[in-house]
Amino acid sequence: MMPENLFEITVPVAPLRSSPSDRAEMVSQMLAGEYCRFIAHGEKDWIEVELVNDGYKGWCDVKQLRSLPLNSEAGHSNTSVLTQAPISLWRRENGAQLALPAGSRLQCSLTGEWQLSGSSIEPLTALDVCFAPCASPLEVAMNLLGSPYLWGGKTALGVDCSGLTQLSFFLCGMLLPRDASDQKKVGSPIEFEARASGDLAFFSNEQGAIIHVGILANEGSIVHAAGEVCMDEFDSKGISSEGNNTHVLDSIRRIN
């Protein structure tokens, strides 16, 4: 039986699913070098895990993970670095080329050698591009403009609304929950008249449930994932696209 230990993602992106099957809904994604904890066994190679960063739970294929000892210092080393570019290219020793999404966690030795999940890799993208920091979550989101919408996605190759906001704040050192309804519980409420660039705006359905979130670019526009990451008009009613109101405003919050 597999011990309850720590795992590290070995591939650029690994799907996190609602049940132990490749046919199951993808509820989120795990990024290269991210850590998760074992919860339970499923059929064949499936295990249930909990992500270390945000506590999100789901099922993944153990072939996309490597096991770390319980007392591992993984995640606490000062050589751990997050990629910042939407996509950066790297090559493993075996010649495999990896397209790593923003938020991938790499290790760098004192001699400048790079590793992903214990495997040596070399950069094919200039390091100043790979790790150039963004000044704000809004800048992160703007860098992802044009990325297609993908339910459960968290990368430039596909992202959903709360994945966009979570990743944007994560790359600026701030942890948000994974889902929009939980993100609404973070930060401070802001009156509409006091809204500002960088605030999170939340949107609800007819039953009052939070179904969407985006980042205000300024008082009259918002960056969000709907079809693709785009910028649309924003007012007291919500989001408008091509003259049509698409999302009803629920509230605005500021992440301090």
mmCIF file of C-alpha atoms in Angstrom:
data_model
loop_
_atom_site.group_PDB
_atom_site.id
_atom_site.type_symbol
_atom_site.label_atom_id
_atom_site.label_comp_id
_atom_site.label_asym_id
_atom_site.label_seq_id
_atom_site.Cartn_x
_atom_site.Cartn_y
_atom_site.Cartn_z
ATOM 1 C CA MET A 1 0.000 0.000 0.000
ATOM 2 C CA MET A 2 1.254 3.474 -0.913
ATOM 3 C CA PRO A 3 2.123 5.604 2.164
ATOM 4 C CA GLU A 4 0.481 8.953 2.729
ATOM 5 C CA ASN A 5 3.299 11.028 1.371
ATOM 6 C CA LEU A 6 4.135 14.061 -0.731
ATOM 7 C CA PHE A 7 4.087 14.009 -4.522
ATOM 8 C CA GLU A 8 5.531 16.331 -7.141
ATOM 9 C CA ILE A 9 4.162 16.908 -10.664
ATOM 10 C CA THR A 10 6.647 15.723 -13.295
ATOM 11 C CA VAL A 11 4.879 16.862 -16.487
ATOM 12 C CA PRO A 12 4.167 20.428 -17.678
ATOM 13 C CA VAL A 13 0.464 20.177 -16.775
ATOM 14 C CA ALA A 14 -1.485 17.350 -15.149
ATOM 15 C CA PRO A 15 -5.307 17.238 -15.064
ATOM 16 C CA LEU A 16 -7.039 16.996 -11.698
ATOM 17 C CA ARG A 17 -10.303 15.094 -12.188
ATOM 18 C CA SER A 18 -13.551 14.685 -10.267
ATOM 19 C CA SER A 19 -13.273 10.876 -10.197
ATOM 20 C CA PRO A 20 -10.599 8.259 -11.039
ATOM 21 C CA SER A 21 -11.067 8.101 -14.810
ATOM 22 C CA ASP A 22 -9.674 9.831 -17.897
ATOM 23 C CA ARG A 23 -13.324 10.380 -18.891
ATOM 24 C CA ALA A 24 -14.125 12.279 -15.687
ATOM 25 C CA GLU A 25 -14.570 16.058 -15.514
ATOM 26 C CA MET A 26 -11.329 18.035 -15.208
ATOM 27 C CA VAL A 27 -11.905 20.227 -12.163
ATOM 28 C CA SER A 28 -8.466 21.864 -12.152
ATOM 29 C CA GLN A 29 -4.882 21.437 -13.279
ATOM 30 C CA MET A 30 -1.603 20.837 -11.474
ATOM 31 C CA LEU A 31 1.445 22.660 -12.824
ATOM 32 C CA ALA A 32 4.966 21.340 -13.293
ATOM 33 C CA GLY A 33 6.796 20.989 -9.972
ATOM 34 C CA GLU A 34 3.650 21.574 -7.900
ATOM 35 C CA TYR A 35 3.215 19.538 -4.696
ATOM 36 C CA CYS A 36 0.267 17.461 -3.559
ATOM 37 C CA ARG A 37 -0.517 15.069 -0.717
ATOM 38 C CA PHE A 38 -1.817 11.518 -1.086
ATOM 39 C CA ILE A 39 -5.377 10.942 0.176
ATOM 40 C CA ALA A 40 -6.648 7.647 -1.217
ATOM 41 C CA HIS A 41 -6.214 4.905 -3.821
ATOM 42 C CA GLY A 42 -8.469 4.508 -6.815
ATOM 43 C CA GLU A 43 -8.520 1.916 -9.559
ATOM 44 C CA LYS A 44 -5.313 1.090 -11.433
ATOM 45 C CA ASP A 45 -2.954 4.111 -11.434
ATOM 46 C CA TRP A 46 -5.406 6.645 -10.006
ATOM 47 C CA ILE A 47 -4.930 8.312 -6.620
ATOM 48 C CA GLU A 48 -6.829 11.075 -4.854
ATOM 49 C CA VAL A 49 -4.659 14.020 -3.825
ATOM 50 C CA GLU A 50 -4.843 17.396 -2.113
ATOM 51 C CA LEU A 51 -2.828 20.283 -3.560
ATOM 52 C CA VAL A 52 -0.417 21.848 -1.063
ATOM 53 C CA ASN A 53 -0.913 25.429 -2.304
ATOM 54 C CA ASP A 54 -4.691 25.746 -2.128
ATOM 55 C CA GLY A 55 -6.024 22.530 -0.563
ATOM 56 C CA TYR A 56 -7.952 21.617 -3.722
ATOM 57 C CA LYS A 57 -8.749 17.907 -4.021
ATOM 58 C CA GLY A 58 -9.159 15.606 -6.988
ATOM 59 C CA TRP A 59 -7.949 12.518 -8.783
ATOM 60 C CA CYS A 60 -4.819 12.173 -10.905
ATOM 61 C CA ASP A 61 -2.736 9.550 -12.675
ATOM 62 C CA VAL A 62 0.213 8.547 -10.493
ATOM 63 C CA LYS A 63 2.371 8.189 -13.640
ATOM 64 C CA GLN A 64 2.455 12.000 -13.811
ATOM 65 C CA LEU A 65 3.846 12.291 -10.267
ATOM 66 C CA ARG A 66 6.957 11.353 -8.366
ATOM 67 C CA SER A 67 6.898 10.389 -4.710
ATOM 68 C CA LEU A 68 8.830 12.404 -2.137
ATOM 69 C CA PRO A 69 9.603 11.362 1.455
ATOM 70 C CA LEU A 70 7.376 12.691 4.233
ATOM 71 C CA ASN A 71 10.190 14.783 5.676
ATOM 72 C CA SER A 72 11.104 16.235 2.300
ATOM 73 C CA GLU A 73 12.182 19.852 2.212
ATOM 74 C CA ALA A 74 10.422 20.201 -1.159
ATOM 75 C CA GLY A 75 8.743 23.561 -1.430
ATOM 76 C CA HIS A 76 10.925 25.094 1.292
ATOM 77 C CA SER A 77 14.203 25.417 -0.571
ATOM 78 C CA ASN A 78 15.469 28.897 -1.412
ATOM 79 C CA THR A 79 16.529 27.520 -4.836
ATOM 80 C CA SER A 80 12.903 27.007 -5.838
ATOM 81 C CA VAL A 81 11.799 29.404 -8.605
ATOM 82 C CA LEU A 82 8.480 29.930 -10.411
ATOM 83 C CA THR A 83 8.403 30.511 -14.154
ATOM 84 C CA GLN A 84 6.667 33.757 -15.083
ATOM 85 C CA ALA A 85 6.413 33.685 -18.877
ATOM 86 C CA PRO A 86 3.033 32.405 -20.142
ATOM 87 C CA ILE A 87 4.949 29.554 -21.817
ATOM 88 C CA SER A 88 8.693 28.818 -21.703
ATOM 89 C CA LEU A 89 10.549 26.054 -23.532
ATOM 90 C CA TRP A 90 12.933 23.633 -21.796
ATOM 91 C CA ARG A 91 14.670 20.388 -22.758
ATOM 92 C CA ARG A 92 15.223 17.269 -20.678
ATOM 93 C CA GLU A 93 18.460 15.293 -20.846
ATOM 94 C CA ASN A 94 16.693 12.677 -22.995
ATOM 95 C CA GLY A 95 15.922 15.322 -25.619
ATOM 96 C CA ALA A 96 12.237 15.757 -24.761
ATOM 97 C CA GLN A 97 11.148 19.376 -25.202
ATOM 98 C CA LEU A 98 8.802 20.746 -22.550
ATOM 99 C CA ALA A 99 6.494 23.753 -22.837
ATOM 100 C CA LEU A 100 6.197 24.850 -19.216
ATOM 101 C CA PRO A 101 3.304 27.128 -18.203
ATOM 102 C CA ALA A 102 3.627 30.143 -15.938
ATOM 103 C CA GLY A 103 3.727 29.015 -12.326
ATOM 104 C CA SER A 104 5.889 25.934 -12.941
ATOM 105 C CA ARG A 105 8.235 25.354 -10.000
ATOM 106 C CA LEU A 106 11.855 24.644 -10.900
ATOM 107 C CA GLN A 107 14.968 24.080 -8.821
ATOM 108 C CA CYS A 108 18.293 25.794 -9.498
ATOM 109 C CA SER A 109 21.561 24.553 -7.974
ATOM 110 C CA LEU A 110 24.356 26.816 -6.768
ATOM 111 C CA THR A 111 26.197 26.018 -9.994
ATOM 112 C CA GLY A 112 23.268 27.164 -12.149
ATOM 113 C CA GLU A 113 21.916 23.746 -13.126
ATOM 114 C CA TRP A 114 18.140 23.521 -13.524
ATOM 115 C CA GLN A 115 15.861 20.668 -12.482
ATOM 116 C CA LEU A 116 12.177 19.825 -12.752
ATOM 117 C CA SER A 117 10.983 17.135 -10.364
ATOM 118 C CA GLY A 118 14.474 15.688 -9.998
ATOM 119 C CA SER A 119 15.260 15.653 -13.743
ATOM 120 C CA SER A 120 17.882 17.932 -15.274
ATOM 121 C CA ILE A 121 16.559 20.413 -17.827
ATOM 122 C CA GLU A 122 18.076 23.214 -19.859
ATOM 123 C CA PRO A 123 16.336 26.414 -20.936
ATOM 124 C CA LEU A 124 15.530 26.974 -24.594
ATOM 125 C CA THR A 125 13.878 30.299 -23.769
ATOM 126 C CA ALA A 126 16.067 33.118 -22.456
ATOM 127 C CA LEU A 127 16.106 33.072 -18.652
ATOM 128 C CA ASP A 128 15.261 36.768 -18.400
ATOM 129 C CA VAL A 129 12.076 35.972 -20.356
ATOM 130 C CA CYS A 130 11.293 32.842 -18.319
ATOM 131 C CA PHE A 131 11.490 34.622 -14.977
ATOM 132 C CA ALA A 132 10.722 38.286 -15.688
ATOM 133 C CA PRO A 133 8.352 39.203 -12.827
ATOM 134 C CA CYS A 134 5.016 40.915 -13.388
ATOM 135 C CA ALA A 135 4.294 44.066 -11.405
ATOM 136 C CA SER A 136 0.703 43.127 -10.583
ATOM 137 C CA PRO A 137 -1.927 40.382 -11.006
ATOM 138 C CA LEU A 138 -3.506 42.544 -13.705
ATOM 139 C CA GLU A 139 -0.262 42.444 -15.707
ATOM 140 C CA VAL A 140 -0.220 38.648 -15.435
ATOM 141 C CA ALA A 141 -3.797 38.488 -16.723
ATOM 142 C CA MET A 142 -3.015 40.904 -19.565
ATOM 143 C CA ASN A 143 -0.142 38.654 -20.640
ATOM 144 C CA LEU A 144 -2.691 35.848 -21.038
ATOM 145 C CA LEU A 145 -5.033 37.775 -23.357
ATOM 146 C CA GLY A 146 -6.166 35.484 -26.158
ATOM 147 C CA SER A 147 -5.717 32.275 -24.174
ATOM 148 C CA PRO A 148 -8.686 29.975 -24.889
ATOM 149 C CA TYR A 149 -11.291 29.211 -22.241
ATOM 150 C CA LEU A 150 -10.963 25.737 -20.734
ATOM 151 C CA TRP A 151 -13.050 24.498 -17.806
ATOM 152 C CA GLY A 152 -10.603 23.653 -15.018
ATOM 153 C CA GLY A 153 -7.661 25.177 -16.905
ATOM 154 C CA LYS A 154 -4.844 27.228 -15.385
ATOM 155 C CA THR A 155 -2.454 27.893 -18.289
ATOM 156 C CA ALA A 156 -2.018 29.982 -21.425
ATOM 157 C CA LEU A 157 -3.124 26.936 -23.421
ATOM 158 C CA GLY A 158 -6.502 26.950 -21.660
ATOM 159 C CA VAL A 159 -7.840 28.672 -18.564
ATOM 160 C CA ASP A 160 -11.160 29.265 -16.815
ATOM 161 C CA CYS A 161 -12.226 32.433 -15.009
ATOM 162 C CA SER A 162 -11.112 31.504 -11.489
ATOM 163 C CA GLY A 163 -8.014 29.765 -12.821
ATOM 164 C CA LEU A 164 -7.036 33.072 -14.423
ATOM 165 C CA THR A 165 -7.492 35.059 -11.229
ATOM 166 C CA GLN A 166 -5.834 32.424 -9.032
ATOM 167 C CA LEU A 167 -2.773 32.185 -11.307
ATOM 168 C CA SER A 168 -2.537 35.970 -11.692
ATOM 169 C CA PHE A 169 -2.376 36.539 -7.941
ATOM 170 C CA PHE A 170 -0.195 33.458 -7.314
ATOM 171 C CA LEU A 171 2.559 34.786 -9.582
ATOM 172 C CA CYS A 172 2.539 37.962 -7.488
ATOM 173 C CA GLY A 173 2.908 36.067 -4.212
ATOM 174 C CA MET A 174 -0.758 35.955 -3.165
ATOM 175 C CA LEU A 175 -2.693 32.716 -2.691
ATOM 176 C CA LEU A 176 -6.366 32.618 -3.678
ATOM 177 C CA PRO A 177 -8.725 29.624 -3.424
ATOM 178 C CA ARG A 178 -9.378 27.768 -6.674
ATOM 179 C CA ASP A 179 -13.107 28.460 -7.188
ATOM 180 C CA ALA A 180 -14.754 31.850 -7.732
ATOM 181 C CA SER A 181 -17.268 31.287 -4.907
ATOM 182 C CA ASP A 182 -14.396 30.769 -2.463
ATOM 183 C CA GLN A 183 -12.342 33.643 -3.854
ATOM 184 C CA LYS A 184 -15.240 35.924 -2.935
ATOM 185 C CA LYS A 185 -14.513 35.181 0.741
ATOM 186 C CA VAL A 186 -11.007 36.679 0.473
ATOM 187 C CA GLY A 187 -10.028 40.327 0.800
ATOM 188 C CA SER A 188 -12.220 43.336 1.579
ATOM 189 C CA PRO A 189 -15.576 44.357 0.051
ATOM 190 C CA ILE A 190 -15.438 47.486 -2.127
ATOM 191 C CA GLU A 191 -18.323 49.774 -3.022
ATOM 192 C CA PHE A 192 -18.873 50.175 -6.758
ATOM 193 C CA GLU A 193 -17.941 53.860 -6.655
ATOM 194 C CA ALA A 194 -14.604 53.006 -4.997
ATOM 195 C CA ARG A 195 -13.598 50.370 -7.562
ATOM 196 C CA ALA A 196 -10.056 50.466 -8.916
ATOM 197 C CA SER A 197 -7.696 48.666 -11.242
ATOM 198 C CA GLY A 198 -6.747 45.254 -9.838
ATOM 199 C CA ASP A 199 -9.961 44.665 -7.875
ATOM 200 C CA LEU A 200 -11.778 41.363 -8.312
ATOM 201 C CA ALA A 201 -15.351 41.564 -9.590
ATOM 202 C CA PHE A 202 -17.744 38.664 -8.982
ATOM 203 C CA PHE A 203 -20.863 37.764 -10.936
ATOM 204 C CA SER A 204 -23.899 35.684 -10.020
ATOM 205 C CA ASN A 205 -26.739 33.783 -11.652
ATOM 206 C CA GLU A 206 -30.492 34.181 -11.027
ATOM 207 C CA GLN A 207 -30.221 32.029 -7.895
ATOM 208 C CA GLY A 208 -27.504 34.270 -6.459
ATOM 209 C CA ALA A 209 -24.686 31.731 -6.862
ATOM 210 C CA ILE A 210 -21.263 33.070 -7.847
ATOM 211 C CA ILE A 211 -20.498 31.796 -11.341
ATOM 212 C CA HIS A 212 -17.794 34.138 -12.689
ATOM 213 C CA VAL A 213 -14.885 36.369 -11.656
ATOM 214 C CA GLY A 214 -12.516 38.797 -13.368
ATOM 215 C CA ILE A 215 -9.910 41.487 -12.662
ATOM 216 C CA LEU A 216 -10.772 45.147 -13.209
ATOM 217 C CA ALA A 217 -8.414 46.765 -15.701
ATOM 218 C CA ASN A 218 -9.829 50.203 -14.848
ATOM 219 C CA GLU A 219 -13.165 51.663 -13.775
ATOM 220 C CA GLY A 220 -14.849 50.720 -17.031
ATOM 221 C CA SER A 221 -13.240 47.493 -18.230
ATOM 222 C CA ILE A 222 -12.450 44.006 -16.964
ATOM 223 C CA VAL A 223 -10.088 41.186 -17.935
ATOM 224 C CA HIS A 224 -11.744 37.786 -17.662
ATOM 225 C CA ALA A 225 -11.929 34.331 -19.264
ATOM 226 C CA ALA A 226 -15.080 33.938 -21.366
ATOM 227 C CA GLY A 227 -14.503 32.150 -24.659
ATOM 228 C CA GLU A 228 -10.955 33.386 -24.300
ATOM 229 C CA VAL A 229 -9.115 35.723 -21.975
ATOM 230 C CA CYS A 230 -10.389 39.105 -23.125
ATOM 231 C CA MET A 231 -11.127 42.641 -22.017
ATOM 232 C CA ASP A 232 -14.762 43.744 -21.954
ATOM 233 C CA GLU A 233 -16.763 46.734 -20.768
ATOM 234 C CA PHE A 234 -17.738 46.842 -17.099
ATOM 235 C CA ASP A 235 -20.366 48.917 -15.280
ATOM 236 C CA SER A 236 -22.751 48.712 -12.319
ATOM 237 C CA LYS A 237 -24.849 46.109 -14.114
ATOM 238 C CA GLY A 238 -21.931 43.818 -14.897
ATOM 239 C CA ILE A 239 -20.031 42.868 -18.049
ATOM 240 C CA SER A 240 -21.042 43.963 -21.529
ATOM 241 C CA SER A 241 -19.743 42.526 -24.802
ATOM 242 C CA GLU A 242 -20.778 43.956 -28.160
ATOM 243 C CA GLY A 243 -23.600 45.837 -26.458
ATOM 244 C CA ASN A 244 -25.025 42.819 -24.631
ATOM 245 C CA ASN A 245 -24.956 42.297 -20.873
ATOM 246 C CA THR A 246 -23.297 38.907 -20.396
ATOM 247 C CA HIS A 247 -22.675 38.703 -16.628
ATOM 248 C CA VAL A 248 -24.602 40.248 -13.715
ATOM 249 C CA LEU A 249 -22.452 41.990 -11.103
ATOM 250 C CA ASP A 250 -22.627 40.580 -7.592
ATOM 251 C CA SER A 251 -19.820 42.317 -5.726
ATOM 252 C CA ILE A 252 -16.302 43.707 -5.839
ATOM 253 C CA ARG A 253 -13.444 42.780 -3.513
ATOM 254 C CA ARG A 254 -9.913 44.051 -3.039
ATOM 255 C CA ILE A 255 -7.097 41.628 -2.229
ATOM 256 C CA ASN A 256 -4.777 43.320 0.235
#
